[in-house]
Amino acid sequence: MVIRNGLMASFTYRAHMVFQILGSVVGIVVLWFLWSAIYAAAGTTTVRGMSFGQTFLYVGLATALFVMMRTWIEWDMNAQIRTGDIVVHFFRPYSYTGWSLASSLGFVAGNLITITVPSLVTIFLIFHAPLPPWINVVLFIPALVQAYLLSFLIDFAVGVTAFHTESIWGVSASKESVVLFLSGGLVPLAFFPDPMRSVLLVLPFASMFNTPIALLAGGITDLGQIAGRLALQTFWVVVFWLAVRWYYRASVKRLTVAGG
Amino acid sequence: MTSNTVQDSIIVLEDLKKHFKVLNRSEGLAGAFRDLFSRNFRTVKAVDGVSLSIRPGEIVGFLGPNGAGKSTTIKMMTGVLEPTSGSLLVNGKIPTKQRQEYVRNIGVVFGQRTQLWWELPVIESFKLMKEIFRIPQAEYEANLALFDKLVNLSALYGQQVRNLSLGQRMLCDIAASFLHNPAIIFLDEPTIGLDVAIKAQIRTIIRTLNRERGTTILLTTHDIGDVEALCQRIILIDHGKTIYDGAIGQFTKMFGSWRTVKLLAQEGKKDELDAALSTIGERFAGTRPETLEGEVGWSAVAVDQDQTPATDVLAWALSSLPVQDVKLEEIRTETVIAQVYAGALK
């Protein structure tokens, strides 16, 4: 119900929706030209073992995922916490975290329709990117769900900082750039120097973008390796969930004891 | 209070306190910088030992000037703030413990905030409440039918909340808080900034639901019209302490020696009359000018007859002010409350 309402709410702004669809398609086209130019300048057909086609598929998918998972939930929380409207949720028999997750999912559903699907259509149909093996497509789904959960938990934690700061702009902007860069959301992790890459692969950020994308772009096909990456994702989801729950409770406790 | 009344009560507060620590701010830029490291706190006693008990089915007006501690008390009763000390039992539960279970049986409306989904039609928020509070279909439909009968609410169901007027939104917000038939409803300033017609509708909805469902209602307001239309009992709070708790009629009787003298200005001389009345307190002991709403052309003065006979004021007004008509009336509740805020009971 909350998910459905979130989706309906995002459809309220019709012009915004149309521009989102257009914007995502234009974004993919820009990426194509950007990376064509980079490959032309490099003068080789493969850079660090990745052909132009693979790289384009990778960054295209990264963009599609990034915009899909971006639900601005932290900004909703920021507004609610600053105005005090968050108390309305305290008068209802549910947990605020659960509510946020549901409304964020509503926006993801909206993003899926207005951004992700047009992007994927553009990537696979217009630019004829190679399709991955079917087993990868199947395993992409749990990888995507876990990646989304991680993304949500990080956003929620950023939102909770609004209890302590005047504006979450700084925290949110830093989070966005750190996550995008270290997760391989901006540049494929394959392009990083080897020692750095092996560290990044273990960090939670890789679980957000690199893992689901590598599955769909056909970067990893070994089943054991895939299972390992999925387990690592699960591990990070659990760790973040516990940490965020503790952080949220401590922040609310501070509010109820000290007053707001 | 006897243990018997405590058992019959749905809300019981005993010596409830809420103290906040506030940083003492220094002046200027250098001061602002020093404050970053300052440990110079002072304690603000927002609520300082409030005791009261409310029986099921009562409508109680919770009054007091701004900053008196009303909102803090309401926030503790609704489980948003944890008391510093004292005990608080609502519906047999401690609000901050088992919050989710506690809120199933209360409704809360803060006049300044909305619980409705901003971008969606009103009915979607109602359906959401039905889901969240697991309201049985029959109960939900019965309530919708009742709202419709009382204030023709179904006309608003299809409209997006962001397109509603403040009064329409408030009606919907109050209706939403009654949807799950809670035992208690907390209404914080439900009629603030609304026009007379909507105020009347809101009072109708509150009064009817209190009567038909036996809902206990605690209402904070600055509008004496709300109090007179709805409450049998008022609780006055100031500086974090209760200064009056009892029937509204009795409260007014404590000011039995007071009268309201109403004066109608001669054509075009209203300003002149008001100017003369504004300093009446200096001329006669125990008098003060009043503002009247909805009585065009009339000005008023409150007079304490223990200090000055109202006839003295009348004689003076008729002989030296541009007056064409007079009325002598009982003291208005509004005036009494203003008197109390100004310190009459201390």
XYZ file of C-alpha atoms in Angstrom:
606
model
C 0.000 0.000 0.000
C 2.774 2.433 0.947
C 4.786 1.269 -2.066
C 1.761 1.797 -4.287
C 1.156 5.276 -2.873
C 4.810 6.205 -3.340
C 4.553 5.168 -6.967
C 1.320 7.113 -7.389
C 2.898 10.143 -5.752
C 5.819 10.033 -8.166
C 3.377 9.915 -11.080
C 1.680 13.075 -9.809
C 4.320 15.232 -11.400
C 3.706 14.235 -15.005
C 6.069 16.682 -16.696
C 8.848 15.597 -14.361
C 8.257 11.997 -15.389
C 8.473 12.725 -19.110
C 11.740 14.592 -18.639
C 13.149 11.746 -16.563
C 12.516 9.301 -19.395
C 14.038 11.663 -21.949
C 16.939 12.486 -19.641
C 17.898 8.866 -19.105
C 17.947 8.149 -22.833
C 19.999 11.271 -23.560
C 22.376 10.304 -20.738
C 23.070 6.926 -22.344
C 23.737 8.554 -25.721
C 26.196 10.980 -24.102
C 27.978 8.054 -22.413
C 28.339 6.342 -25.782
C 30.055 9.354 -27.318
C 32.234 9.948 -24.241
C 33.624 6.429 -24.104
C 33.967 6.240 -27.922
C 36.221 9.266 -27.678
C 38.231 7.730 -24.820
C 38.776 4.503 -26.771
C 39.679 6.438 -29.929
C 42.233 8.445 -27.986
C 43.704 5.298 -26.401
C 44.235 3.927 -29.913
C 43.618 0.302 -28.825
C 40.530 -1.890 -29.052
C 40.769 -3.071 -25.438
C 41.685 -1.121 -22.324
C 42.685 -3.323 -19.369
C 41.018 -6.307 -20.978
C 37.731 -4.556 -21.634
C 36.510 -3.888 -25.139
C 34.588 -0.745 -25.950
C 31.364 -2.747 -26.056
C 31.937 -4.166 -22.573
C 32.911 -0.824 -21.101
C 29.917 0.912 -22.615
C 27.611 -1.788 -21.335
C 29.203 -1.473 -17.897
C 28.907 2.311 -17.537
C 25.479 2.326 -19.152
C 24.198 -0.219 -16.638
C 25.900 1.641 -13.805
C 24.023 4.809 -14.738
C 20.742 2.927 -15.048
C 21.224 1.336 -11.607
C 22.402 4.541 -10.008
C 19.316 6.485 -11.057
C 17.036 3.587 -10.192
C 18.336 3.398 -6.618
C 18.325 7.141 -6.155
C 15.039 7.733 -4.319
C 16.004 10.931 -2.455
C 14.762 9.270 0.714
C 17.432 11.086 2.718
C 16.040 14.414 1.528
C 12.505 13.426 2.536
C 13.862 12.504 5.941
C 15.850 15.728 6.147
C 12.715 17.778 5.495
C 10.620 15.745 7.924
C 13.188 15.921 10.675
C 13.878 19.640 10.248
C 10.194 20.628 10.215
C 9.332 18.090 12.902
C 6.763 16.450 10.638
C 8.480 13.164 11.445
C 6.404 13.000 14.667
C 3.354 12.109 12.593
C 5.023 8.740 12.019
C 5.582 8.238 15.731
C 1.798 8.246 16.178
C 1.361 5.255 13.926
C 1.852 1.591 14.708
C 4.836 0.874 12.470
C 8.568 1.422 12.470
C 9.801 4.510 10.686
C 12.541 2.477 9.008
C 9.958 0.123 7.549
C 7.875 3.048 6.361
C 10.896 4.664 4.706
C 11.848 1.428 3.004
C 8.326 1.032 1.630
C 8.084 4.595 0.354
C 11.567 4.325 -1.126
C 10.465 1.140 -2.929
C 7.563 3.104 -4.375
C 10.029 5.512 -5.900
C 12.235 2.668 -7.118
C 9.204 1.252 -8.906
C 8.650 4.669 -10.479
C 12.319 4.935 -11.437
C 12.222 1.447 -12.893
C 9.481 2.459 -15.296
C 10.670 5.930 -16.160
C 14.446 5.427 -16.131
C 15.764 1.893 -15.913
C 13.594 0.297 -18.577
C 14.190 3.059 -21.173
C 17.919 2.898 -20.398
C 18.082 -0.884 -20.801
C 16.092 -0.701 -24.018
C 18.496 1.939 -25.318
C 21.565 -0.074 -24.304
C 20.519 -3.489 -25.597
C 18.289 -2.618 -28.557
C 19.697 0.586 -29.982
C 23.392 0.053 -29.262
C 23.186 -3.768 -29.562
C 25.174 -4.583 -26.425
C 25.878 -8.346 -26.038
C 23.338 -10.201 -23.870
C 24.770 -12.148 -20.865
C 24.184 -15.910 -20.205
C 20.714 -16.605 -18.775
C 22.072 -17.838 -15.412
C 23.641 -14.416 -14.915
C 20.337 -12.735 -15.693
C 18.610 -14.904 -13.072
C 21.244 -14.260 -10.395
C 21.230 -10.565 -11.266
C 17.863 -10.278 -9.501
C 19.033 -11.203 -5.955
C 22.192 -9.168 -6.554
C 20.094 -6.167 -7.509
C 17.801 -6.533 -4.471
C 20.783 -6.675 -2.106
C 22.459 -3.769 -3.856
C 19.285 -1.762 -3.424
C 19.032 -2.658 0.278
C 22.601 -1.461 0.810
C 21.886 1.728 -1.056
C 18.726 2.289 1.004
C 20.519 1.687 4.304
C 23.265 4.157 3.408
C 20.691 6.763 2.328
C 18.715 6.187 5.508
C 21.856 6.691 7.613
C 22.525 9.946 5.739
C 18.924 10.969 6.459
C 19.375 10.254 10.163
C 22.284 12.725 10.289
C 19.600 15.420 9.904
C 18.875 14.848 13.599
C 22.338 16.231 14.320
C 23.067 18.767 11.576
C 21.229 21.706 10.057
C 21.405 20.378 6.522
C 22.413 17.041 5.099
C 23.628 18.592 1.855
C 27.309 18.116 2.654
C 26.903 14.584 3.946
C 24.705 13.633 1.023
C 27.028 15.090 -1.615
C 30.094 13.404 -0.087
C 28.252 10.109 0.145
C 27.166 10.339 -3.475
C 30.652 10.970 -4.869
C 32.439 8.489 -2.594
C 29.932 5.743 -3.304
C 29.857 6.379 -7.049
C 33.624 6.387 -7.407
C 34.557 3.546 -5.047
C 31.732 1.271 -6.129
C 32.700 1.334 -9.762
C 29.582 3.272 -10.577
C 31.515 5.942 -12.462
C 34.486 4.081 -13.910
C 34.652 0.266 -14.122
C 36.604 -1.254 -11.226
C 38.723 -3.057 -13.864
C 40.339 0.302 -14.675
C 41.643 0.788 -11.129
C 45.241 -0.241 -10.245
C 45.356 -3.877 -9.091
C 46.125 -3.445 -5.352
C 43.417 -0.788 -5.037
C 40.950 -2.896 -6.955
C 41.344 -5.921 -4.694
C 40.653 -3.721 -1.672
C 37.657 -2.052 -3.307
C 36.126 -5.384 -4.262
C 35.848 -6.362 -0.590
C 34.476 -2.995 0.559
C 30.678 -2.608 0.714
C 30.639 -0.121 -2.172
C 31.483 -2.734 -4.767
C 28.438 -4.689 -3.630
C 26.255 -1.783 -4.655
C 27.228 -1.432 -8.295
C 30.079 -3.632 -9.386
C 28.494 -6.949 -8.365
C 25.107 -6.619 -10.098
C 26.648 -4.940 -13.140
C 29.417 -7.516 -13.516
C 26.704 -10.164 -13.546
C 24.750 -8.525 -16.330
C 27.742 -7.327 -18.324
C 29.156 -10.858 -18.217
C 32.282 -9.855 -16.262
C 31.987 -12.881 -13.961
C 30.579 -16.208 -15.111
C 32.142 -18.696 -12.671
C 29.312 -19.888 -10.374
C 31.557 -20.178 -7.313
C 32.770 -16.645 -7.816
C 29.211 -15.385 -8.218
C 28.126 -17.152 -5.018
C 31.049 -15.556 -3.184
C 30.105 -12.073 -4.371
C 26.451 -12.595 -3.406
C 27.452 -13.837 0.059
C 29.670 -10.776 0.520
C 26.701 -8.591 -0.406
C 24.521 -10.335 2.181
C 27.241 -9.858 4.773
C 27.370 -6.098 4.128
C 23.585 -5.764 4.138
C 23.422 -7.378 7.591
C 26.297 -5.261 8.940
C 24.777 -2.030 7.639
C 21.332 -2.976 8.843
C 22.561 -3.504 12.414
C 24.652 -0.312 12.346
C 21.868 1.838 10.901
C 19.326 0.475 13.359
C 21.598 1.331 16.254
C 22.354 4.802 14.871
C 18.665 5.577 14.265
C 17.602 4.438 17.729
C 20.355 6.435 19.422
C 19.365 9.551 17.436
C 15.651 9.233 18.217
C 16.463 8.576 21.859
C 18.439 11.809 21.933
C 15.466 13.646 20.449
C 12.943 12.248 22.925
C 15.169 12.867 25.917
C 16.606 16.266 25.024
C 13.624 17.579 23.070
C 13.522 18.994 19.576
C -6.338 12.042 44.487
C -7.840 8.761 45.666
C -6.927 5.425 44.170
C -10.525 5.095 43.056
C -10.372 8.064 40.667
C -7.045 6.821 39.331
C -8.621 3.515 38.419
C -11.546 5.163 36.668
C -9.265 7.448 34.722
C -8.001 6.960 31.218
C -5.225 9.535 31.531
C -3.273 9.933 34.757
C -0.338 12.297 35.244
C 1.391 12.465 38.599
C 3.953 15.156 39.302
C 5.056 15.017 35.703
C 8.180 17.005 34.881
C 10.156 17.745 31.770
C 13.346 19.743 32.079
C 15.464 20.671 29.092
C 19.112 21.596 29.109
C 19.668 24.639 26.947
C 23.002 26.097 25.984
C 23.471 29.694 27.110
C 24.321 31.500 23.894
C 26.919 34.252 23.919
C 26.774 37.380 21.806
C 28.618 38.142 18.583
C 30.806 36.127 16.281
C 33.451 35.418 18.911
C 30.683 34.339 21.256
C 29.205 32.047 18.621
C 32.616 30.457 18.223
C 33.042 30.052 21.989
C 29.629 28.370 22.118
C 30.958 25.553 19.955
C 32.933 24.385 22.965
C 30.780 25.790 25.741
C 29.415 23.599 28.515
C 27.473 26.492 29.962
C 23.993 24.947 30.177
C 20.948 26.159 32.042
C 17.852 24.103 32.825
C 14.475 25.106 31.417
C 11.569 23.676 33.367
C 9.055 23.318 30.519
C 6.736 21.152 32.598
C 7.285 21.352 36.314
C 5.092 19.003 38.282
C 1.739 18.609 36.533
C -0.787 16.196 38.059
C -4.183 15.490 36.583
C -6.562 12.691 35.761
C -9.116 12.473 32.998
C -12.087 10.100 32.882
C -13.145 8.243 29.722
C -15.497 10.234 27.506
C -14.496 13.658 28.804
C -13.648 16.588 26.532
C -11.011 18.604 28.314
C -9.676 21.968 27.191
C -5.993 22.348 27.866
C -5.253 26.056 27.972
C -2.363 28.339 28.673
C -0.359 31.144 27.126
C 2.339 30.380 24.546
C 5.305 28.658 26.133
C 3.300 27.527 29.169
C 4.183 23.864 28.666
C 1.016 22.654 26.914
C 2.764 21.226 23.879
C 5.483 19.589 25.937
C 2.827 17.901 28.066
C 0.948 16.727 24.960
C 4.195 15.432 23.483
C 4.832 13.388 26.605
C 1.280 12.050 26.589
C 1.610 11.009 22.947
C 4.946 9.300 23.516
C 7.144 11.705 21.556
C 9.025 12.999 24.590
C 10.201 11.053 27.583
C 9.378 12.666 30.954
C 12.289 13.752 33.129
C 10.431 12.505 36.203
C 6.952 11.728 37.463
C 4.515 9.139 36.207
C 2.293 9.101 33.184
C -0.258 6.459 32.313
C -2.528 6.749 29.300
C -5.035 4.023 28.570
C -3.160 1.851 31.046
C 0.095 2.173 29.139
C 3.310 4.140 29.407
C 3.422 5.997 26.061
C 7.168 5.810 25.385
C 7.246 2.092 26.171
C 5.701 -0.218 23.557
C 5.036 2.763 21.328
C 3.607 0.773 18.427
C 1.037 -0.941 20.600
C 0.192 2.282 22.453
C -0.530 4.395 19.360
C -3.049 1.862 18.026
C -5.536 3.280 20.457
C -4.900 7.003 20.218
C -5.373 9.639 17.549
C -3.272 12.767 17.264
C -3.810 15.936 15.259
C -1.288 18.730 15.345
C -2.905 21.753 13.693
C 0.340 22.774 12.020
C 1.149 19.378 10.526
C -0.710 16.999 8.300
C -0.749 13.238 8.426
C -2.252 13.038 4.948
C -0.274 12.094 1.861
C 0.442 15.433 0.197
C 0.455 14.390 -3.468
C -2.484 11.987 -3.361
C -6.277 12.324 -3.192
C -7.633 12.377 0.369
C -9.277 8.980 0.060
C -5.883 7.320 -0.535
C -4.679 8.539 2.865
C -7.849 7.176 4.432
C -7.285 3.804 2.770
C -3.709 3.876 4.017
C -4.908 4.519 7.584
C -7.328 1.629 7.200
C -4.408 -0.601 6.247
C -1.984 0.699 8.885
C -4.436 0.469 11.765
C -6.089 -2.689 10.381
C -9.542 -1.112 10.553
C -12.315 -3.624 9.775
C -14.195 -2.819 6.557
C -17.555 -2.335 8.327
C -16.076 0.048 10.880
C -14.289 1.995 8.149
C -17.440 2.358 6.079
C -19.531 3.325 9.101
C -17.072 6.088 9.934
C -16.953 7.387 6.367
C -20.749 7.457 6.315
C -20.806 9.375 9.582
C -18.279 11.971 8.323
C -20.365 12.365 5.221
C -23.554 12.895 7.187
C -21.902 15.438 9.507
C -19.844 17.591 7.157
C -20.362 16.183 3.663
C -16.766 15.035 3.570
C -17.056 12.803 0.504
C -16.971 15.926 -1.669
C -13.273 16.208 -0.775
C -12.217 12.559 -1.167
C -11.169 12.886 -4.804
C -9.049 16.000 -4.312
C -5.310 15.994 -3.843
C -4.335 17.094 -0.361
C -2.002 19.763 -1.751
C -5.007 21.417 -3.444
C -7.177 21.592 -0.310
C -7.703 24.785 1.666
C -6.324 24.847 5.193
C -9.790 24.318 6.665
C -10.666 21.445 4.338
C -7.343 19.794 5.092
C -7.961 20.178 8.819
C -11.398 18.549 8.505
C -9.824 15.612 6.689
C -6.981 15.385 9.198
C -9.393 15.250 12.122
C -11.574 12.692 10.342
C -8.472 10.592 9.638
C -7.531 10.586 13.312
C -11.004 9.268 14.233
C -10.985 6.531 11.575
C -9.606 3.744 13.757
C -11.986 4.604 16.647
C -9.234 5.394 19.137
C -10.041 5.639 22.841
C -8.343 9.026 23.108
C -7.748 11.872 20.684
C -5.232 14.627 21.212
C -6.012 17.774 19.260
C -3.390 20.504 19.280
C -4.807 23.806 17.983
C -7.337 22.223 15.608
C -8.998 25.501 14.599
C -5.968 27.765 14.294
C -6.290 30.154 11.364
C -9.676 28.844 10.177
C -12.840 30.717 9.205
C -16.044 30.608 11.243
C -17.900 28.134 8.985
C -15.117 25.539 9.053
C -14.641 26.009 12.797
C -18.321 25.169 13.278
C -17.946 22.017 11.163
C -14.880 20.938 13.090
C -16.673 21.435 16.398
C -19.623 19.407 15.107
C -17.420 16.526 14.117
C -15.584 16.513 17.452
C -18.738 16.821 19.554
C -20.633 14.130 17.660
C -17.825 11.598 17.708
C -17.275 12.204 21.404
C -20.961 11.542 22.044
C -21.446 8.595 19.701
C -18.156 6.783 20.225
C -17.358 7.900 23.772
C -13.936 9.108 22.624
C -11.945 10.978 25.264
C -10.697 14.254 23.847
C -7.914 16.490 25.019
C -7.831 19.752 23.176
C -5.374 22.629 23.268
C -6.576 25.881 21.811
C -6.367 29.635 22.009
C -9.903 29.928 20.704
C -12.379 30.390 23.543
C -15.158 29.571 21.090
C -13.777 26.019 20.904
C -13.716 25.747 24.664
C -17.238 27.082 25.141
C -18.643 24.898 22.374
C -16.927 21.675 23.412
C -15.443 21.462 26.886
C -17.123 20.786 30.206
C -13.806 21.061 31.936
C -10.678 23.137 31.467
C -7.143 22.805 32.720
C -5.058 25.945 32.749
C -1.326 25.639 32.759
C 1.345 28.312 33.052
C 5.083 28.180 33.686
C 4.885 24.401 33.650
C 2.363 24.202 36.492
C -1.404 23.696 36.674
C -3.099 26.900 37.820
C -6.720 25.830 37.402
C -8.441 22.487 36.872
C -12.216 22.242 36.991
C -15.566 22.999 35.406
C -15.618 25.914 33.039
C -18.712 27.467 34.668
C -17.101 27.485 38.084
C -14.027 29.068 36.667
C -16.033 31.986 35.329
C -17.845 32.308 38.681
C -14.546 32.985 40.411
C -14.702 36.213 38.482
C -18.330 36.925 39.458
C -17.593 40.523 40.415
C -16.487 41.303 36.860
C -18.734 42.900 34.217
C -18.272 43.796 30.589
C -19.306 47.310 29.632
C -19.977 47.575 25.894
C -20.038 50.944 24.174
C -21.255 51.781 20.668
C -19.338 54.709 19.160
C -21.079 57.600 17.404
C -20.843 57.604 13.617
C -17.165 57.841 12.539
C -15.864 58.244 16.094
C -14.773 54.634 16.756
C -11.073 55.483 16.675
C -11.530 58.370 19.060
C -13.475 56.134 21.468
C -10.903 53.328 21.325
C -8.072 55.787 21.957
C -9.822 57.067 25.074
C -10.500 53.519 26.304
C -6.966 52.286 25.749
C -5.783 54.078 28.902
C -8.873 53.388 31.034
C -6.852 51.260 33.435
C -5.097 54.441 34.609
C -8.385 56.261 35.246
C -10.301 53.483 37.095
C -8.758 50.719 39.216
C -9.632 47.181 38.090
C -10.596 48.002 34.514
C -9.071 46.991 31.213
C -9.964 47.506 27.552
C -11.117 44.472 25.569
C -11.221 43.529 21.941
C -14.537 42.326 20.560
C -14.883 40.073 17.559
C -17.933 40.102 15.319
C -19.674 43.107 16.889
C -19.035 45.904 14.445
C -18.819 49.381 15.936
C -18.800 48.182 19.530
C -15.912 48.623 21.967
C -15.698 47.054 25.397
C -14.180 47.431 28.843
C -13.899 44.768 31.548
C -14.660 46.095 35.030
C -14.015 44.510 38.434
C -16.853 45.840 40.619
C -14.924 45.095 43.806
C -12.669 47.948 42.793
C -14.807 50.225 40.645
C -18.602 50.116 40.201
C -19.539 49.612 36.546
C -21.942 52.550 36.913
C -18.949 54.886 37.447
C -17.479 53.733 34.160
C -20.857 54.124 32.421
C -21.392 57.609 33.816
C -17.975 58.718 32.698
C -18.380 57.173 29.246
C -21.803 58.759 28.653
C -20.694 62.208 29.787
C -17.277 62.521 28.167
C -17.001 59.987 25.290
C -18.638 59.942 21.818
C -21.022 57.103 22.710
C -24.503 56.478 21.281
C -25.462 53.209 22.998
C -24.346 51.056 25.952
C -24.739 47.462 27.196
C -23.802 45.905 30.508
C -23.027 42.162 30.415
C -21.578 39.246 32.365
C -17.859 38.769 32.073
C -16.786 36.817 28.993
C -14.723 33.656 29.401
C -12.129 35.082 27.090
C -11.575 38.007 29.429
C -11.306 35.730 32.409
C -8.642 33.678 30.726
C -6.741 36.776 29.702
C -6.916 37.879 33.351
C -5.528 34.576 34.522
C -2.711 34.677 31.993
C -1.912 38.148 33.264
C -1.511 36.756 36.753
C -4.917 37.048 38.440
C -4.682 33.624 40.104
C -1.111 33.875 41.343
